[in-house]
CSV table of C-alpha atoms in Angstrom, one decimal:
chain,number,residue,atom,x,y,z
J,1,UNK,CA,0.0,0.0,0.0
J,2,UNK,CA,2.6,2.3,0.5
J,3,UNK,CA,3.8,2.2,-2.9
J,4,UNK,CA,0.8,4.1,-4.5
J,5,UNK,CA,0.2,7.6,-5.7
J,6,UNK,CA,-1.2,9.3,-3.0
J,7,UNK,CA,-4.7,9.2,-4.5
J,8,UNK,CA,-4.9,5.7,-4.7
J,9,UNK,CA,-3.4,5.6,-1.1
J,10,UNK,CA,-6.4,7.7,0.0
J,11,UNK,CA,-9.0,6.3,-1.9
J,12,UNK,CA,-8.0,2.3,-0.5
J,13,UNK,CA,-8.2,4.0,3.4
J,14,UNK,CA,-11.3,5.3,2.9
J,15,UNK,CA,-12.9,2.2,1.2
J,16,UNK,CA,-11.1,0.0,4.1
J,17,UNK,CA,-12.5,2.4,6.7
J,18,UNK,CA,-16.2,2.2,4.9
J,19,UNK,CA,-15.5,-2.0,5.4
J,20,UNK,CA,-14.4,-1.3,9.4
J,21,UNK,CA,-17.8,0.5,9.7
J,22,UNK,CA,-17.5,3.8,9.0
J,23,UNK,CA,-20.6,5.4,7.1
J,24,UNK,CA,-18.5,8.1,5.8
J,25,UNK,CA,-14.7,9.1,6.0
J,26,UNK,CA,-12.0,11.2,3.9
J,27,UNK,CA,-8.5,11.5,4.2
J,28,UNK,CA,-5.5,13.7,3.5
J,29,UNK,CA,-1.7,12.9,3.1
J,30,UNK,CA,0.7,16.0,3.3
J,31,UNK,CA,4.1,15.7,2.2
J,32,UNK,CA,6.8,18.1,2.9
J,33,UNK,CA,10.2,19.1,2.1
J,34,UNK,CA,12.3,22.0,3.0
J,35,UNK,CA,15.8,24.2,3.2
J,36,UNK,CA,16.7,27.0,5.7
J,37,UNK,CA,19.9,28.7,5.9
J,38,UNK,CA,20.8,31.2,8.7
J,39,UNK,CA,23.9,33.4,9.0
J,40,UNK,CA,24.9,36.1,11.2
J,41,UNK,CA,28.2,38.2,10.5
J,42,UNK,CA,29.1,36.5,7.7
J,43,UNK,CA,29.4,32.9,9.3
J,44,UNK,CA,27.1,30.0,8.4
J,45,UNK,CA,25.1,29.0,11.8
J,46,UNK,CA,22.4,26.9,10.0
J,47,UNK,CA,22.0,24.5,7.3
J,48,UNK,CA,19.0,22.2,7.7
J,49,UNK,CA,17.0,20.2,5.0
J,50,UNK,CA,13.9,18.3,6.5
J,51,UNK,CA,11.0,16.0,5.0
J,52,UNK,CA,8.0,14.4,6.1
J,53,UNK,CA,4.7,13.0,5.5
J,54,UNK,CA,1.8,12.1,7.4
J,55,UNK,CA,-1.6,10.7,6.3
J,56,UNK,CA,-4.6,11.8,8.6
J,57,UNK,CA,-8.1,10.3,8.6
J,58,UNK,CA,-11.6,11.3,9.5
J,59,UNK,CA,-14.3,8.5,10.3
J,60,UNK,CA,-18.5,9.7,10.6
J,61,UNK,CA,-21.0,6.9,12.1
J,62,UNK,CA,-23.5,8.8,12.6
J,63,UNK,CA,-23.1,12.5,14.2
J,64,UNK,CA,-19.5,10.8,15.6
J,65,UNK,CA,-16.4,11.4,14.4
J,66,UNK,CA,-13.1,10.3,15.0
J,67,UNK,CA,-9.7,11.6,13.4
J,68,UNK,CA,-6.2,9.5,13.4
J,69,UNK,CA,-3.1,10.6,12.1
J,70,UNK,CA,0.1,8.7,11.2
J,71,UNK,CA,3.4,9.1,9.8
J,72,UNK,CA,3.6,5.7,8.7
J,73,UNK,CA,2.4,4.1,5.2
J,74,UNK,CA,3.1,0.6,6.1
J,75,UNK,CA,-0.1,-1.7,5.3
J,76,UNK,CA,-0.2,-2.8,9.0
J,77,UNK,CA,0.0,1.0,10.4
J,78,UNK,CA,-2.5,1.9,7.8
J,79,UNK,CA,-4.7,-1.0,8.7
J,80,UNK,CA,-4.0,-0.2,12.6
J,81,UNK,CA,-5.2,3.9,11.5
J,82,UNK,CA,-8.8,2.4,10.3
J,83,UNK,CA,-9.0,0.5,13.2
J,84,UNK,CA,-8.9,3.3,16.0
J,85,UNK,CA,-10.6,5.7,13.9
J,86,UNK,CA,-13.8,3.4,13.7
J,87,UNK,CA,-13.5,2.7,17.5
J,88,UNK,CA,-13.0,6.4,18.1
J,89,UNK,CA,-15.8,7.3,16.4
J,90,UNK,CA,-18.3,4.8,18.0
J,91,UNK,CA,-16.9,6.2,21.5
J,92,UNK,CA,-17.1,10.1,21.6
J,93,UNK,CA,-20.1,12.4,22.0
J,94,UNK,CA,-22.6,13.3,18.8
J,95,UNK,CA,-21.8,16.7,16.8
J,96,UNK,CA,-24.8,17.7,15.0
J,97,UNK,CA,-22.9,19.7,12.7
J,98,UNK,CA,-20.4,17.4,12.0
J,99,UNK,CA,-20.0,15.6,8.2
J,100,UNK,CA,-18.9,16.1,4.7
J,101,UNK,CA,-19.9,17.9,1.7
J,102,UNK,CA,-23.0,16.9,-0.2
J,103,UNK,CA,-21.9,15.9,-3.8
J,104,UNK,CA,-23.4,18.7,-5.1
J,105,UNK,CA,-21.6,21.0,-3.4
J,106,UNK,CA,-17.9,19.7,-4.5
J,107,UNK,CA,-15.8,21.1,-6.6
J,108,UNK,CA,-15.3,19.8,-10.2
J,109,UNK,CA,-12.9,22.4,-11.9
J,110,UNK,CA,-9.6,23.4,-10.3
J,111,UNK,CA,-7.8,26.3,-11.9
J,112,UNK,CA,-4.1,26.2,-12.6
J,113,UNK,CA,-3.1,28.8,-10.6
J,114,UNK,CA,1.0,28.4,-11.3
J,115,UNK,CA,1.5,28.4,-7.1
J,116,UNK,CA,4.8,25.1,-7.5
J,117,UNK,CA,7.8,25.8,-8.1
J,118,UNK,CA,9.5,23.6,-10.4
J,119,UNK,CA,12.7,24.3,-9.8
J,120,UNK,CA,14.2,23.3,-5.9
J,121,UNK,CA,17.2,25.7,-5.0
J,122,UNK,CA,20.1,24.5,-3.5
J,123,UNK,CA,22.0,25.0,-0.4
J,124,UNK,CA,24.7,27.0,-1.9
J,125,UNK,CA,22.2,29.2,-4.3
J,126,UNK,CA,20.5,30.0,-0.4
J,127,UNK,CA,23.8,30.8,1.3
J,128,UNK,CA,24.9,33.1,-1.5
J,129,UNK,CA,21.4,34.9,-0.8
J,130,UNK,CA,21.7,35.6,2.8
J,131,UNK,CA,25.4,36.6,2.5
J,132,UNK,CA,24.2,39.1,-0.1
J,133,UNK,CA,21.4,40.5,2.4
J,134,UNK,CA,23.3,40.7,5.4
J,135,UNK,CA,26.7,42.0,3.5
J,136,UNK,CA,24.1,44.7,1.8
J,137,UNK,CA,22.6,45.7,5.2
J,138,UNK,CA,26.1,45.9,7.2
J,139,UNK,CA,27.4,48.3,4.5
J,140,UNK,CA,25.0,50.8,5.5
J,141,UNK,CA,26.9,53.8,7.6
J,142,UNK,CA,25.4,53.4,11.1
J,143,UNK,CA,24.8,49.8,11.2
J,144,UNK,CA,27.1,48.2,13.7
J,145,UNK,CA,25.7,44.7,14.3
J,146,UNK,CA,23.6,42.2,13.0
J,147,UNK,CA,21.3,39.9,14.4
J,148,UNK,CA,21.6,37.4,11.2
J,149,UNK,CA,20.0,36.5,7.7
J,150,UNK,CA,17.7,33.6,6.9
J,151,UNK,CA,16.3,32.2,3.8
J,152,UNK,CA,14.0,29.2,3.3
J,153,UNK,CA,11.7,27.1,0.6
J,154,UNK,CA,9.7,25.0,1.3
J,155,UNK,CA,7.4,22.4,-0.8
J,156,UNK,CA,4.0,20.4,0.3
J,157,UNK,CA,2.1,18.0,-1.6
J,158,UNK,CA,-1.3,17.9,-0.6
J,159,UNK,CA,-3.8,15.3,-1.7
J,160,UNK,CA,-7.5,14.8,-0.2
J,161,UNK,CA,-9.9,12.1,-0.6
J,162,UNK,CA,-13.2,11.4,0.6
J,163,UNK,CA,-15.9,8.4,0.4
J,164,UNK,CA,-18.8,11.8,-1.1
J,165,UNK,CA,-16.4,11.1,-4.5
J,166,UNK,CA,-14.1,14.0,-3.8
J,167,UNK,CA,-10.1,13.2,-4.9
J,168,UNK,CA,-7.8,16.1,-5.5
J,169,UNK,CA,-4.0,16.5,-5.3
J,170,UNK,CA,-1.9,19.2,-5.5
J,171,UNK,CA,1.4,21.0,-4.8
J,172,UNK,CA,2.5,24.4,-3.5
J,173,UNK,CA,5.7,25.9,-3.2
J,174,UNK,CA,7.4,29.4,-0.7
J,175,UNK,CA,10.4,30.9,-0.6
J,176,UNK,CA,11.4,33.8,2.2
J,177,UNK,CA,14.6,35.5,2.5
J,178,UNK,CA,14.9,38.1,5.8
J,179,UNK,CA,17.7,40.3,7.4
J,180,UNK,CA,17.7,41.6,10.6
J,181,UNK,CA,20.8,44.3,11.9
J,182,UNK,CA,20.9,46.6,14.5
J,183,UNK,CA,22.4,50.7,14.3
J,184,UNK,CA,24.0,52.4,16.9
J,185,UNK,CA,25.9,52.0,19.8
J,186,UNK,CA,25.8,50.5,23.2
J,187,UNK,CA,26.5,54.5,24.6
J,188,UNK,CA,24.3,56.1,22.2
J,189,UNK,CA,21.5,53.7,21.9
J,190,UNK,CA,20.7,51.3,20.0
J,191,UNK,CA,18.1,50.6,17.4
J,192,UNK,CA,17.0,47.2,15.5
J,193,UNK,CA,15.0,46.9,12.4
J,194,UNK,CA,14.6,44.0,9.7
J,195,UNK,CA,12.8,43.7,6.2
J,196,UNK,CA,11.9,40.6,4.4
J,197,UNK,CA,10.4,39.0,1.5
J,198,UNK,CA,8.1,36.0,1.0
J,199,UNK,CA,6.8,34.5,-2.6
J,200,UNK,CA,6.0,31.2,-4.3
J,201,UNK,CA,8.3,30.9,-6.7
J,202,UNK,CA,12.1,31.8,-5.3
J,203,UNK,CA,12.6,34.0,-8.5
J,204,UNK,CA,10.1,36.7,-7.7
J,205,UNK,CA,11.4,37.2,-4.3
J,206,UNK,CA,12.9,40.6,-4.2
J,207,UNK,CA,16.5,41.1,-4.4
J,208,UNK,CA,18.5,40.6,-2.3
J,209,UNK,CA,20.4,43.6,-1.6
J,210,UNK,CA,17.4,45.4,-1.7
J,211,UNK,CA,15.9,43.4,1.1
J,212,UNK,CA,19.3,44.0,2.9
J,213,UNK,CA,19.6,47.7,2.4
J,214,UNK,CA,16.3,48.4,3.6
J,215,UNK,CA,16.9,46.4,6.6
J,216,UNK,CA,19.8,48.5,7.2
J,217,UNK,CA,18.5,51.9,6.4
J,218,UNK,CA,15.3,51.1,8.5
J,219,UNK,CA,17.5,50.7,11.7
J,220,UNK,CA,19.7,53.5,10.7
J,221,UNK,CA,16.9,55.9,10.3
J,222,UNK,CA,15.6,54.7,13.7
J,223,UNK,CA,18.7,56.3,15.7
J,224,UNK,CA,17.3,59.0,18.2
J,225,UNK,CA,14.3,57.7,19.0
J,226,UNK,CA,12.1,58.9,22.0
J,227,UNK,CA,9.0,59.2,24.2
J,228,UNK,CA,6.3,61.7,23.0
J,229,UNK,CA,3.6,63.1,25.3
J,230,UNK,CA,0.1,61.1,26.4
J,231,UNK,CA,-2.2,62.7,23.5
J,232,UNK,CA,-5.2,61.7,20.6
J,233,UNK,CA,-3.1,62.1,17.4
J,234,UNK,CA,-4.1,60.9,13.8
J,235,UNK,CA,-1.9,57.9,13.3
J,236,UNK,CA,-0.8,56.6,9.9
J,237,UNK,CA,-0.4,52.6,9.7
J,238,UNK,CA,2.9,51.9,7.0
J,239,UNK,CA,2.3,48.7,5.0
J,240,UNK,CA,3.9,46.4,7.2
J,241,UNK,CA,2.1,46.8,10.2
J,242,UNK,CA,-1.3,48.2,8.5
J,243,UNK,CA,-1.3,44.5,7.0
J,244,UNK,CA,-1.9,43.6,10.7
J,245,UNK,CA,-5.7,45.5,11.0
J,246,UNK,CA,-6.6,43.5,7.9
J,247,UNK,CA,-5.7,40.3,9.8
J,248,UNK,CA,-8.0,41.0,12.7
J,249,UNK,CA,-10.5,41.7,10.4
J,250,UNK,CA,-10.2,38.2,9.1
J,251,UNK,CA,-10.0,36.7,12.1
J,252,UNK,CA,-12.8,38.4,13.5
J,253,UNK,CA,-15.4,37.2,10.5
J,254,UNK,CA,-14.0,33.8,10.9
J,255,UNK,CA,-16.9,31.5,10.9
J,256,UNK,CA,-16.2,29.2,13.8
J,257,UNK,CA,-16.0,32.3,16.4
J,258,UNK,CA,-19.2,33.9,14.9
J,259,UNK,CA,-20.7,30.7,15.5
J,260,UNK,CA,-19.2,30.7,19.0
J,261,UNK,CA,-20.1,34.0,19.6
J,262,UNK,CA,-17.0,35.5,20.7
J,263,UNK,CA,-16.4,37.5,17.8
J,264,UNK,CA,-17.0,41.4,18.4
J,265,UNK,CA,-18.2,41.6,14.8
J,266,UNK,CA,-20.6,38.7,15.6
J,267,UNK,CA,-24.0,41.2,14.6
J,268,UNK,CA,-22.7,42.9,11.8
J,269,UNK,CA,-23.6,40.6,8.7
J,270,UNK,CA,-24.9,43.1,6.3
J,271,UNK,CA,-24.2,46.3,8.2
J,272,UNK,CA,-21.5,49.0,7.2
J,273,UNK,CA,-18.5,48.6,9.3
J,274,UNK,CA,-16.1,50.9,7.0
J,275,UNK,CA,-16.0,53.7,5.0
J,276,UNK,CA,-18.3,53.5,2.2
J,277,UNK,CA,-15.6,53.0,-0.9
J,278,UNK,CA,-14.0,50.6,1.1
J,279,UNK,CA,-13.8,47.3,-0.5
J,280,UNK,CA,-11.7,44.1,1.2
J,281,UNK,CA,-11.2,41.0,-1.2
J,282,UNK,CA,-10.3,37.4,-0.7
J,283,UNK,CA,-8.8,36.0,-3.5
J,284,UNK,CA,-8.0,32.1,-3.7
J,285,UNK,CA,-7.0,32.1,-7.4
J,286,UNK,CA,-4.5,34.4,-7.3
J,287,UNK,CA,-2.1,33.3,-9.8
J,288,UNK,CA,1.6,32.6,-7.6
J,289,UNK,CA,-0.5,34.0,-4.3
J,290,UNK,CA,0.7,32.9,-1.5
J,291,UNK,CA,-2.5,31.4,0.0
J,292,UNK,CA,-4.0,30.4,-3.4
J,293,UNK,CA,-5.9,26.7,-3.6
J,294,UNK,CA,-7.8,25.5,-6.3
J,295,UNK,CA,-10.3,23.7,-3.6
J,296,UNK,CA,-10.7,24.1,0.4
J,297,UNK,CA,-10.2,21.6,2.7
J,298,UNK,CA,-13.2,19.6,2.3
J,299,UNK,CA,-13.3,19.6,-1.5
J,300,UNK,CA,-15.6,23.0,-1.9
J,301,UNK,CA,-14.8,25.1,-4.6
J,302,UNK,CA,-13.3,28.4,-3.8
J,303,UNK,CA,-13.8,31.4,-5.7
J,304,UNK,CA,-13.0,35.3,-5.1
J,305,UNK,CA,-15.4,37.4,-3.0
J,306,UNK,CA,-15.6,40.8,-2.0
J,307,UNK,CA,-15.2,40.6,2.1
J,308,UNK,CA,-16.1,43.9,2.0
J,309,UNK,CA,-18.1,46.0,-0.9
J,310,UNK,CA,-18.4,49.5,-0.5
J,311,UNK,CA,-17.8,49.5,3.5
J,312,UNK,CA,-20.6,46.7,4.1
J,313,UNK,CA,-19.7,43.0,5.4
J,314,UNK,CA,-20.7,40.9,2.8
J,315,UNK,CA,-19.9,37.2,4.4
J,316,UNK,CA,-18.2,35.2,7.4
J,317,UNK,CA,-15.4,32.7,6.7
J,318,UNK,CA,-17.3,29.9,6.8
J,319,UNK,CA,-16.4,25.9,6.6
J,320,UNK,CA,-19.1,23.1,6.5
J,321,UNK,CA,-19.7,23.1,10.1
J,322,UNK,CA,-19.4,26.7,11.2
J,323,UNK,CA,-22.1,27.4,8.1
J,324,UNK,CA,-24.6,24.5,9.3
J,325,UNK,CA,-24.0,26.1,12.9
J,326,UNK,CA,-25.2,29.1,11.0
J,327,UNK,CA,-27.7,28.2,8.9
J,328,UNK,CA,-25.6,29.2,6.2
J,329,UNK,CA,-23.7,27.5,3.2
J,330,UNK,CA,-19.8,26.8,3.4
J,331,UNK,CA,-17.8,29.8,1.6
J,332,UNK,CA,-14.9,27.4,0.6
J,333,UNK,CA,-13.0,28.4,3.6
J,334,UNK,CA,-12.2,25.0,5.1
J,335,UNK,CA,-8.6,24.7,6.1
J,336,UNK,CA,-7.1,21.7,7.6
J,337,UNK,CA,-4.3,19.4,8.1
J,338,UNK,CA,-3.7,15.8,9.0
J,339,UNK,CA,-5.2,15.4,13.0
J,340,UNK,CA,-7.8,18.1,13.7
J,341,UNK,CA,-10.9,19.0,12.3
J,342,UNK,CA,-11.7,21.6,9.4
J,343,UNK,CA,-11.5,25.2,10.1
J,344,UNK,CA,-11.9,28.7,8.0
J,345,UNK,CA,-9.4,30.0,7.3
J,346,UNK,CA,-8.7,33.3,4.6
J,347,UNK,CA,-6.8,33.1,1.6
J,348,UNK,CA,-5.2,35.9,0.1
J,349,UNK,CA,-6.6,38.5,1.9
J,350,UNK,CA,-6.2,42.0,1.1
J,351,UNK,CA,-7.7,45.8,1.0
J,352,UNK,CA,-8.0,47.3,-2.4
J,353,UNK,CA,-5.6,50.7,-2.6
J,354,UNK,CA,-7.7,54.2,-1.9
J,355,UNK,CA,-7.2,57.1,-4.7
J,356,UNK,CA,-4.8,59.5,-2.0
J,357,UNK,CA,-0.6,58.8,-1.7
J,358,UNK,CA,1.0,57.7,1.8
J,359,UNK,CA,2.6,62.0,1.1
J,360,UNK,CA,-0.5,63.3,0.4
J,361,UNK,CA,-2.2,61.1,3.3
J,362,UNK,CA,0.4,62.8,5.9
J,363,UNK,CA,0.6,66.1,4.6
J,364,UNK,CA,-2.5,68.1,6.6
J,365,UNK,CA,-1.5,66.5,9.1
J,366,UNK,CA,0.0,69.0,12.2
J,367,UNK,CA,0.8,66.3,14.5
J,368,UNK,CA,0.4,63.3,14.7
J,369,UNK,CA,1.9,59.6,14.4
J,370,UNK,CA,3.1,57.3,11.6
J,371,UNK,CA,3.5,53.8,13.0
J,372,UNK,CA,6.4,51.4,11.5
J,373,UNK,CA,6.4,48.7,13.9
J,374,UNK,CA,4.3,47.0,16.7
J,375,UNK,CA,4.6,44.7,19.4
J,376,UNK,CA,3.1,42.6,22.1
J,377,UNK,CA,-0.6,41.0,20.9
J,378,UNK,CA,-3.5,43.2,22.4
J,379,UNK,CA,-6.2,42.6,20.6
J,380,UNK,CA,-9.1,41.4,22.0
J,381,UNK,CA,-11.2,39.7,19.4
J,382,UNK,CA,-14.2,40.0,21.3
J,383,UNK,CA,-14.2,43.2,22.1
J,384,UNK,CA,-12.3,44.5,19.9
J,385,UNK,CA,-10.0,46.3,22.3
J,386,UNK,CA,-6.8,47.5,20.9
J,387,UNK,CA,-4.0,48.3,22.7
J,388,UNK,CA,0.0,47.6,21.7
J,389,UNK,CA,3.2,48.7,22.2
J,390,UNK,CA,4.6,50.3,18.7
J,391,UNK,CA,7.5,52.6,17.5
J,392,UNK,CA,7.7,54.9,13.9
J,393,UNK,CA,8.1,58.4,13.7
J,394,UNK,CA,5.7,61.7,14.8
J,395,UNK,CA,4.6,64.3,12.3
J,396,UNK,CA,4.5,67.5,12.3
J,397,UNK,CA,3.8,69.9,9.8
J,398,UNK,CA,3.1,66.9,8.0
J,399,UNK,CA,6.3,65.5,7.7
J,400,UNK,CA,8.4,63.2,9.4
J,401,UNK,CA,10.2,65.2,12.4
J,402,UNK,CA,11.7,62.3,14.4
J,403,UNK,CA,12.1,59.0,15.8
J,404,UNK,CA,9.6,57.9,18.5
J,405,UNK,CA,9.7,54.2,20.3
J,406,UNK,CA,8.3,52.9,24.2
J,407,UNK,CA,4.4,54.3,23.0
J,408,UNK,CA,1.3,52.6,23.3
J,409,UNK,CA,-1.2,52.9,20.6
J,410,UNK,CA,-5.0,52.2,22.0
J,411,UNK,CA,-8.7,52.5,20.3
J,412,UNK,CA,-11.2,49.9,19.7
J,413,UNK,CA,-11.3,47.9,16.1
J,414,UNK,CA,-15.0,49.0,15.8
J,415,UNK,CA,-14.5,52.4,15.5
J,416,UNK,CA,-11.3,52.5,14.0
J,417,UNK,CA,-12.4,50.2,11.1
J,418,UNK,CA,-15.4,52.7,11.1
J,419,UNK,CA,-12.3,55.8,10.2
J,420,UNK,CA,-9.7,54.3,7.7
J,421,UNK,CA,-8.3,56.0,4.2
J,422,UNK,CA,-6.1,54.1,2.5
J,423,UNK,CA,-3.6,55.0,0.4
J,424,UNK,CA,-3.0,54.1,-3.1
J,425,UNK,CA,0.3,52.3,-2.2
J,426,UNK,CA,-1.1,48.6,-2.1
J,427,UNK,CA,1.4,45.8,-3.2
J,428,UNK,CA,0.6,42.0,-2.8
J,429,UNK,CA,3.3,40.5,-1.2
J,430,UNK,CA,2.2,38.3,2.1
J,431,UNK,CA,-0.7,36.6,1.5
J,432,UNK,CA,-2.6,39.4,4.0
J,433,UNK,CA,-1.5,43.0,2.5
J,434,UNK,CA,-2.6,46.2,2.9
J,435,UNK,CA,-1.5,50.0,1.8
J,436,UNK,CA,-1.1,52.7,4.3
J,437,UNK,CA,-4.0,53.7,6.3
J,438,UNK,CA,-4.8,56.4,8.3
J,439,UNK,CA,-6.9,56.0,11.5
J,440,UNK,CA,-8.0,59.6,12.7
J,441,UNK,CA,-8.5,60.1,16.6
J,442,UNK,CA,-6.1,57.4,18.4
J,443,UNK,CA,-5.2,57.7,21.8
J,444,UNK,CA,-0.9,57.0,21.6
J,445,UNK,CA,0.2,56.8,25.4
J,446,UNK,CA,3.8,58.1,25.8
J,447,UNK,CA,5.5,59.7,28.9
């Protein structure tokens, strides 16, 4: 048995499960590879190459359901797999909402959305990356250490099967190369910053001394920092952290906590909770996206869907069970991997650019606060409390004036969803992306 394609794999542990009992069941088999290489200060610290595979199965008898997972293919593990699953699945409390996809609703075209990588770097081709970034960022006047360079790629084959006459396999490739250095001195203070880049296919990763400049001039630029007084400011979001708002936003429509009820946007369905001209996509077929899948976890089609149309919430995240919880239908959301249930999850998630630049966006501004980097994780999802630590620059005379770090930004996602412009500066990079926003009326908490 462990000899076959991984469909064939699939489909005999689901037949052998049906035998054992089980009145419906589907699997999944995930195979991995990947390559990381770390250096810091021009010395190698890390060169690591790993693979695996497991194969995960989910039993029904009745409103029961049991999931095993194993790492090995061996006829007599696979045979052991069925085995516990069925008894599982006879033992643990009823889930009304439990069960698969009706035939209907499975997905019968997959689009080639280009999201492999043919072609597998090698160690040296990764080495001679991060020694590029970290020699690009180190050449910057002002940076005096480094805290290292990484780069990785990484490959899963994914293949599902299930007894509702779902079978689907595919494969999807990343590649990420990062720098981090510091600036400064011990005396003077010192200041760290990083940038990074993330893509599918390793050659439409940014360059490398690019990536590595930036780094260093980020860090550089940060010099000087201080404290700024307790006060309500506008406060512009840069790309990198703005990406971060967008994020709550999905996690806060995510099906399975609307269902719960511990979302704070659990009433809004249908209700404006932006700025009209706001729109918020997610888009599964993005060709080379990072989060692109021609199918969800349970075999639904996925398709692209305004999250957000003109400032109105259009739809949750929603998976099979989280939409039956709902009364709803599943949005093709289903994420899952070999031992646990389904879940929603968003693909590539993003907020269409405004019509105003990040200049003009700062420019009436007479004080105020342009955010670059954030830290600690306060936000509450079902509240919607916001409070974190974050460092960037003030304004004043809308422009830059100088560094600012140890500040507290603070509001409440409700409201300042309600009061964000975005800038026309939007570049899909992540998988969750954004373009500078501005958020009028925050409370930043300095000295």
């Amino acid at each position: 048995m462990s000899g076959l394609s991984p469909l064939d794999l699939l489909s005999d542990l689901v037949a052998d499960a049906r035998k054992a009992g089980a009145e419906a069941a589907d699997a999944v088999l995930i195979d991995s590879a990947s390559l990381s290489v770390g250096m810091r200060l021009g010395a190698l610290e890390r060169l690591e190459r790993a693979e695996s595979g497991d194969v995960g199965l989910r039993v029904l008898i009745g409103k029961r359901q049991a999931f095993v997972s194993s790492s090995d293919r061996s006829k007599a593990a696979l045979a052991q797999l069925v085995e516990r699953a069925v008894a599982m699945a006879r033992a643990i409390p009823e889930d009304p909402f439990c069960g698969l996809a009706d035939p209907a609703e499975l997905a019968t075209a997959f689009p080639d959305l280009d999201v492999c990588d043919p072609q597998e770097p090698d160690a040296e081709t990764l080495i001679g990356m991060v020694r590029s970034a970290e020699d690009a960022a180190r050449s910057v006047s002002g940076v005096t250490n480094s805290e290292g360079a990484e780069a990785g790629w990484g490959r899963s084959g994914v293949a599902i099967v299930a007894s509702n006459g779902f079978s689907h396999a595919y494969s999807v490739t990343s590649s990420s190369l990062s720098v981090s250095v510091l600036a400064g001195t011990n005396d003077q203070g010192m200041e760290r910053d990083y940038d990074y880049s993330s893509a599918v296919f390793l050659a439409d990763l940014r360059a490398a001394e690019e990536i590595g400049h930036e780094a260093g001039r980020r860090a550089v630029r940060r010099l000087g920092a201080r404290k700024v007084p307790t006060k309500q400011v506008p406060v512009i979001f840069d790309p990198r952290v703005a990406r971060g708002l967008v994020s709550s936003l999905a996690g806060a429509i995510n099906g399975a906590g609307v269902a719960r009820g511990t979302s704070f946007l659990k009433d809004k369905l249908g209700q404006v909770i932006f700025p009209r001209g706001i729109r918020i996509m997610d888009d599964p077929h993005r060709r080379r996206g990072l989060r692109s899948r021609p199918c969800d976890g349970e075999g639904i089609a996925t398709q692209p869907r305004a999250i957000v149309e003109d400032g109105v919430l259009t739809t949750w995240l929603l998976d099979l069970r989280s939409a039956r919880q709902l009364g709803m239908r599943s949005t093709g959301h289903a994420s899952r991997g070999t031992s646990s249930p389904p879940s929603p999850s968003a693909s590539n998630f993003y907020m269409e650019a405004g019509h105003v630049t990040p200049a003009e966006m700062i420019h009436d501004i007479s004080e105020g606060f342009y955010i670059t980097d954030l830290s600690g994780q306060g936000v509450n999802g079902v509240t919607g409390d916001y409070s974190r630590g974050a460092s960037g620059f003030w304004i004043k005379g809308g422009e830059l004036a100088f560094a600012v770090n140890e500040v507290t930004v603070a509001g409440n996602l409700k409201d300042m969803f309600l009061n964000i412009t975005p800038a026309n500066d939007l570049t899909l990079r992540h998988g969750i992306d954004s373009p500078t926003l501005r958020i009028d009326g925050l409370m930043v908490a300095g000295r």
